[in-house]
Amino acid sequence: MPVHNPEIAETFNKYADLLEIDGANQFRVRAYRTAGRTILDLSQNLYDMVKEGKDLSELPGIGKDLANKIIEMVRTGRLSQMEELKKTVPIELLDMMDIADLGPKRIARLHQELGISTIKELEASAREKKIRELPGYGEKIEQAILDDITRKGKARGSKERLKLSAVESATESLLSYLRKIKGVKKVTAAGSYRRRMETVGDVDILVTHTGDSDVMERFVKYEDVDRIIAKGETKSTVVLRFGLQVDLRAVSGESYGAALHYFTGSKAHNIAIRQMGVKKNLKINEYGVFKGKKRIAGKTEEEVYEQVGLPYIEPELREQRGEIEAAREGRLPRLIEIRKIRGDLHSHTNNTEGRNSIEEMAEAAQKKGYEYLAITDHSKRLSMTHGLDEKRLEEQIEEIDRLNRKLKDFTLLKGIEVDILEDGSLDLNNSVLKKLDLLVCSVHHKFNLSQKKQTERIIRAIESSPVFTILGHPTGRIIGEREPYDVNMEQLMKVARDRNCALELNAQPERLDLNDIYCKMAKDMGVMIVISTDAHSTAGLDLMRFGIYQARRGWLESNNVLNSRNGKELQELLKK
Ligand code: DGT
Ligand code: CA
Ligand code: CA
Ligand code: ZN
């Protein structure tokens, strides 16, 4: 069974959590976490690398020991050490890691002193007011735990959605497996996966094939399949090992375009198109476009749109948010493409929580064909990341100046991801900030302020910043984990526009804020957007594609995106 990078990363992360609960040495714990992070950022497929006999220990943060563990997981699907550790530390304890205010140390204590191993037991003890008695807990934490259990219980009731990044490699592997089956012609993923939504409920795959191919048989026998839900001549459904459901539909060549249109969705977009057909006396469904009983179109998606008098609409736009009107009036956006990106404006180095040196980051960015990279490490308030104080930032500035003298056709921009403090002031003195090319200003704490306070806080930061400002991950949400903080986005965007401040679309697949709706709003209001990876390693620079997907869903064109400008244009703009 191919094991995919996200599963290996997750195993390492779980192992690190379990070790920490067990009270293991911090260095060991951190080694596994770092490895988990490296693997998530990796562009190569570990499964393939192992099969090809590549040396994994050449990957950053992966030594011989971890390399062997990856090989074991690829070969057996398991990590034997994890199985060992599970014998002494119950794995259910990890479920508690999701509960607000609980981390490994607190969980260990709950386990040792109250014998709690599951969320159910945790809830019971909280109701019996036993948790507040433990040293370092108290009533407030007990209540927060209870509230969070109740809230998450509700959330679990709804069907779980997986992040696009988590299903990407498994889906692409499955698609290439299907393409190799004899008699199979076209293979395409439709649904939310094709529309590049940040999360997907399930993956919908369409195939066309010669009548005698055994594609359905081979599909349900794919090595990643955990469960078969349905198997038929034209439709089958399976669940893959890590919980991803996949629908496969076989359609005829003459219906292919109509089926692709139908199953790409969104449902709301489909319904609107179908109604346009009704007005023209046409019936549109997944089999084609019909006039009476006669099929008049359906081989391609373009044909379907043509029948209702529209040009082709890109999948990312099909959300019934004005794309049909725009198509009718000939003002569809020319969506940004990844090849338009000329540089990255948010990255970390091993001076704080990144893994690579400034020089290595520059080299990797240059290798991608970029003209510039902004180094934006954390500021001192984030002490657990070893954030920079004024003195260390000065040193970094000097180092970058030195490197820039060596670099050809490439510029390192001097920046910092500076914390916005609770009162809206910045974490470092203006005297040093002034020496930078740009700031990424970010909120990393005090997420629960009222909307008014949070908005004022951020506006103050924008207004007091001494150089060009990018507002980093502007809503702070982490998909499936942390809600966005409460800000008045319209007000924020007005200030950003008037002050020449750009808003970041953070390409980390669990962030992706601005989301699609806010991207479109920014575009409509004339606010500049920056798409940045927030890379923590050289491999992290490859996450740019997720930002591009979101940008396209948000109607962005290259002229809305600051880092589609070349180095010279950008430098001029930064100076203004
Ligand atoms: P997901 O899976 O929740 O991330 O989102 P989708 O968009 O992939 O939704 P899914 O898998 O339920 O269905 C795939 C597509 O099939 C959907 O985008 C549009 C189409 N579809 C499904 N049900 C209906 C329906 O009742 N009417 C119409 N017109 N289209 C439908
Ligand atoms: Ca779907
Ligand atoms: Ca589906
Ligand atoms: Zn940040």
Coordinates of C-alpha atoms in Angstrom, one line a residue, residues 110 114 116 120-132 142:
L110 CA -4.6 14.3 34.0
L114 CA -6.9 11.3 37.8
I116 CA -8.1 10.1 32.6
K120 CA -15.4 11.1 27.8
E121 CA -13.5 10.6 31.1
L122 CA -12.2 14.1 30.8
E123 CA -15.7 15.5 30.4
A124 CA -16.9 13.4 33.4
S125 CA -14.1 14.6 35.7
A126 CA -14.7 18.2 34.6
R127 CA -18.4 17.9 35.4
E128 CA -17.5 16.4 38.8
K129 CA -15.3 19.5 39.4
K130 CA -12.2 17.4 39.9
I131 CA -10.0 19.0 37.4
R132 CA -9.9 22.4 39.1
E142 CA -11.9 23.5 33.8

